[in-house]
Each structure stands twice: as structure tokens, then as C-alpha cells.
GROMACS .gro file of C-alpha atoms in nm:
model
  175
    1TYR     CA    1   0.000   0.000   0.000
    2TYR     CA    2   0.092   0.364  -0.020
    3TYR     CA    3  -0.083   0.688   0.062
    4ASN     CA    4  -0.088   1.061  -0.004
    5ALA     CA    5  -0.092   1.310   0.283
    6PRO     CA    6  -0.142   1.670   0.168
    7PHE     CA    7   0.080   1.929   0.337
    8ASP     CA    8  -0.232   2.082   0.496
    9LEU     CA    9  -0.271   1.768   0.711
   10PRO     CA   10  -0.041   1.634   0.984
   11PHE     CA   11   0.240   1.401   0.882
   12PHE     CA   12   0.290   1.100   1.106
   13ASP     CA   13   0.603   0.939   0.973
   14LEU     CA   14   0.843   1.226   0.895
   15ASP     CA   15   0.945   1.581   0.977
   16LYS     CA   16   0.729   1.796   0.746
   17GLU     CA   17   0.953   2.104   0.753
   18ALA     CA   18   1.269   1.902   0.691
   19PHE     CA   19   1.093   1.729   0.402
   20ARG     CA   20   0.982   2.062   0.255
   21LYS     CA   21   1.337   2.198   0.286
   22VAL     CA   22   1.505   1.903   0.113
   23GLY     CA   23   1.236   1.894  -0.159
   24ARG     CA   24   1.282   2.263  -0.237
   25ALA     CA   25   1.660   2.217  -0.244
   26VAL     CA   26   1.621   1.941  -0.506
   27VAL     CA   27   1.384   2.156  -0.713
   28LYS     CA   28   1.631   2.446  -0.698
   29SER     CA   29   1.933   2.231  -0.784
   30PHE     CA   30   1.761   2.089  -1.093
   31GLY     CA   31   1.620   2.429  -1.194
   32ILE     CA   32   1.269   2.289  -1.219
   33LYS     CA   33   1.016   2.546  -1.342
   34LYS     CA   34   0.677   2.506  -1.505
   35ARG     CA   35   0.695   2.134  -1.551
   36PHE     CA   36   0.540   1.823  -1.407
   37PHE     CA   37   0.786   1.633  -1.189
   38HIS     CA   38   0.808   1.406  -0.890
   39ILE     CA   39   1.086   1.329  -0.646
   40GLU     CA   40   1.120   1.010  -0.446
   41PHE     CA   41   1.307   0.976  -0.118
   42PHE     CA   42   1.385   0.712   0.139
   43VAL     CA   43   1.372   0.811   0.503
   44LEU     CA   44   1.634   0.614   0.693
   45THR     CA   45   1.510   0.419   0.992
   46LYS     CA   46   1.866   0.372   1.123
   47ASP     CA   47   2.209   0.524   1.073
   48LYS     CA   48   2.392   0.417   0.757
   49PRO     CA   49   2.759   0.515   0.804
   50GLY     CA   50   2.896   0.683   0.496
   51LEU     CA   51   2.548   0.764   0.368
   52ALA     CA   52   2.326   0.941   0.622
   53LYS     CA   53   2.177   0.928   0.971
   54LYS     CA   54   1.849   0.795   1.102
   55GLY     CA   55   1.564   1.026   0.994
   56ASP     CA   56   1.761   1.176   0.703
   57PHE     CA   57   1.613   1.184   0.353
   58VAL     CA   58   1.803   0.999   0.084
   59ALA     CA   59   1.705   1.085  -0.272
   60LEU     CA   60   1.603   0.786  -0.481
   61GLU     CA   61   1.513   0.964  -0.803
   62CYS     CA   62   1.388   1.287  -0.958
   63ASN     CA   63   1.164   1.242  -1.261
   64MET     CA   64   1.057   1.515  -1.501
   65ARG     CA   65   0.713   1.359  -1.549
   66PRO     CA   66   0.405   1.276  -1.341
   67ALA     CA   67   0.432   0.989  -1.097
   68GLY     CA   68   0.348   0.655  -1.254
   69GLY     CA   69   0.033   0.451  -1.263
   70TYR     CA   70  -0.271   0.594  -1.089
   71THR     CA   71  -0.070   0.803  -0.843
   72PRO     CA   72  -0.192   1.133  -0.994
   73ASP     CA   73  -0.547   1.013  -0.919
   74LEU     CA   74  -0.449   0.943  -0.558
   75ILE     CA   75  -0.312   1.298  -0.531
   76ASP     CA   76  -0.639   1.428  -0.679
   77PHE     CA   77  -0.846   1.235  -0.424
   78ALA     CA   78  -0.632   1.362  -0.135
   79ASN     CA   79  -0.651   1.726  -0.240
   80SER     CA   80  -0.997   1.751  -0.405
   81VAL     CA   81  -0.834   1.889  -0.722
   82SER     CA   82  -0.696   1.772  -1.056
   83VAL     CA   83  -0.317   1.779  -1.080
   84TYR     CA   84  -0.346   1.787  -1.459
   85ASP     CA   85  -0.567   2.097  -1.442
   86ILE     CA   86  -0.311   2.259  -1.211
   87TYR     CA   87  -0.035   2.176  -1.459
   88ALA     CA   88  -0.241   2.318  -1.748
   89ASP     CA   89  -0.306   2.638  -1.549
   90VAL     CA   90   0.064   2.683  -1.483
   91ILE     CA   91   0.154   2.630  -1.849
   92CYS     CA   92  -0.129   2.845  -1.989
   93PHE     CA   93  -0.164   3.117  -1.726
   94ASP     CA   94   0.158   3.098  -1.521
   95GLU     CA   95  -0.048   3.034  -1.207
   96ASN     CA   96  -0.258   2.770  -1.035
   97ARG     CA   97  -0.625   2.859  -1.078
   98GLN     CA   98  -0.758   2.560  -0.887
   99ASP     CA   99  -0.933   2.605  -0.551
  100MET     CA  100  -0.673   2.478  -0.306
  101SER     CA  101  -0.902   2.544  -0.007
  102LEU     CA  102  -1.119   2.241  -0.083
  103PRO     CA  103  -1.122   1.959   0.177
  104LYS     CA  104  -0.807   1.753   0.218
  105TYR     CA  105  -0.794   1.382   0.293
  106TYR     CA  106  -0.552   1.100   0.356
  107ALA     CA  107  -0.580   0.899   0.034
  108PHE     CA  108  -0.477   0.534   0.054
  109ALA     CA  109  -0.401   0.291  -0.227
  110SER     CA  110  -0.423  -0.071  -0.113
  111ALA     CA  111  -0.370  -0.368  -0.339
  112ARG     CA  112  -0.413  -0.743  -0.339
  113ARG     CA  113  -0.252  -1.027  -0.528
  114ASP     CA  114  -0.440  -1.307  -0.695
  115GLY     CA  115  -0.387  -1.647  -0.536
  116ILE     CA  116  -0.377  -1.513  -0.179
  117ALA     CA  117  -0.672  -1.580   0.053
  118TYR     CA  118  -0.780  -1.261   0.230
  119LEU     CA  119  -0.993  -1.232   0.542
  120HIS     CA  120  -1.246  -0.998   0.377
  121SER     CA  121  -1.406  -1.043   0.037
  122GLU     CA  122  -1.422  -0.774  -0.227
  123GLU     CA  123  -1.795  -0.746  -0.158
  124GLU     CA  124  -1.717  -0.673   0.211
  125ILE     CA  125  -1.467  -0.404   0.111
  126LEU     CA  126  -1.712  -0.238  -0.127
  127SER     CA  127  -1.992  -0.254   0.129
  128SER     CA  128  -1.789  -0.144   0.433
  129TYR     CA  129  -1.608   0.141   0.257
  130HIS     CA  130  -1.854   0.254  -0.011
  131ASP     CA  131  -1.851   0.613   0.124
  132ASN     CA  132  -1.470   0.631   0.113
  133LEU     CA  133  -1.385   0.446  -0.207
  134CYS     CA  134  -1.282   0.664  -0.500
  135LEU     CA  135  -1.155   0.404  -0.745
  136HIS     CA  136  -1.118   0.027  -0.753
  137GLY     CA  137  -1.047  -0.233  -1.013
  138ARG     CA  138  -0.766  -0.439  -1.157
  139TYR     CA  139  -0.426  -0.311  -1.255
  140PRO     CA  140  -0.319  -0.379  -1.615
  141ALA     CA  141  -0.085  -0.677  -1.645
  142HIS     CA  142   0.224  -0.459  -1.692
  143MET     CA  143   0.153  -0.282  -1.359
  144ALA     CA  144   0.028  -0.586  -1.166
  145VAL     CA  145   0.375  -0.737  -1.134
  146ALA     CA  146   0.492  -0.445  -0.920
  147MET     CA  147   0.164  -0.316  -0.774
  148GLY     CA  148  -0.065  -0.615  -0.720
  149ASP     CA  149  -0.363  -0.742  -0.916
  150SER     CA  150  -0.663  -0.565  -0.759
  151PHE     CA  151  -0.660  -0.212  -0.620
  152TYR     CA  152  -0.874  -0.003  -0.387
  153TYR     CA  153  -0.824   0.375  -0.359
  154ALA     CA  154  -1.006   0.548  -0.075
  155LYS     CA  155  -0.991   0.876   0.115
  156PHE     CA  156  -1.028   0.942   0.486
  157ASP     CA  157  -1.043   1.229   0.733
  158SER     CA  158  -0.780   1.065   0.954
  159PHE     CA  159  -0.461   0.872   0.896
  160GLU     CA  160  -0.577   0.605   1.141
  161GLU     CA  161  -0.895   0.544   0.938
  162GLY     CA  162  -0.678   0.490   0.632
  163GLN     CA  163  -0.459   0.244   0.817
  164ARG     CA  164  -0.769   0.050   0.931
  165PHE     CA  165  -0.891   0.045   0.570
  166ASP     CA  166  -0.560  -0.091   0.447
  167ALA     CA  167  -0.561  -0.361   0.715
  168PHE     CA  168  -0.920  -0.454   0.619
  169VAL     CA  169  -0.819  -0.486   0.253
  170ARG     CA  170  -0.488  -0.669   0.298
  171THR     CA  171  -0.528  -0.891   0.607
  172ARG     CA  172  -0.484  -1.251   0.503
  173ALA     CA  173  -0.718  -1.530   0.603
  174LYS     CA  174  -0.584  -1.776   0.858
  175GLN     CA  175  -0.470  -2.093   0.687
   0.00000   0.00000   0.00000
């Protein structure tokens, strides 16, 4: 699973200001202006001598394109906007004309693999989380290898609700 937490909401697993600082430093160093991009980082859970210390951000990659798969949709669900409309506004008008004051959510993407028995059926997921689900279906074969076969994207007011959702989706049946 993975999730999107808009900057308007509390972060639970990293230092928001440190993250903002390192992200802006990467944007500045690459001279990124008026283009779609995404940056990926690891946050170290323990010291790695010669690399960095626990809690430090280690850059994985910087891509001059949108994030892959359905990640732009997850960002849309979390922020109640369209990232592609924002991009078009920036290109056409040199500003974001989207309403950034709309409600923000923790958007979770949980996936399952075929051949694994799960505690809850798809029908239970759809019934239990019908008010939260934004998108569900099957990943195309080329994405399924890395992402899983079936996906469920949902948004929540709290991070804990999202974690409970992910556990509901991915908990395996006892064998």
C-alpha cells in the first residue's frame, strides 16, 4: 500500500519542515520550473555510516514527469483537485487557478494479489467502505507485477482510518 498526505494535514512518519526543505533544495538544484515532476526519497530508519543518519532523507530519483500509474489520481483524491488541471493552469496562465481550499484527505491505495486468501471479500470491502472508495479495479498486467492485481483507492479524514482500511483490505485469512 501507499498513501498521499497533503501538506495541509499532519504528517505521522516524517518531519514535514525538513521534508519541505530538502524537496525545495532538489527543485532548486535541478532548476525545475513550469513542468510536471516528482521526487522520491527514502527516510532512513537507522544510521547508515557513509550515507546518512536515522531520519535523514536519501534521494532515490527525480523524474521530469508525473508519478506513474494511478498516483496522480491518488493525489487528486487527497486534495480535491486535478493535478493535470493545475499543470495546465501553470503552463497556460503561469499560475494555479484551482481552488486549493477544498477539503483535504488521507488517500490510501491498497492492493491485493491473486492467489492469496484474504480475510475480507471484495464485496465486504465495497460494502464497508462505499462512502470512502474513490476508485477500484484491476491493474493492467504490466503494472500488476509491481503493484498487485486488484486495487482499492479510498480517502479518509484521519490517517488512522486509512490504516484500518488498508488492514481490512490486505489482512490474510488464517490458513
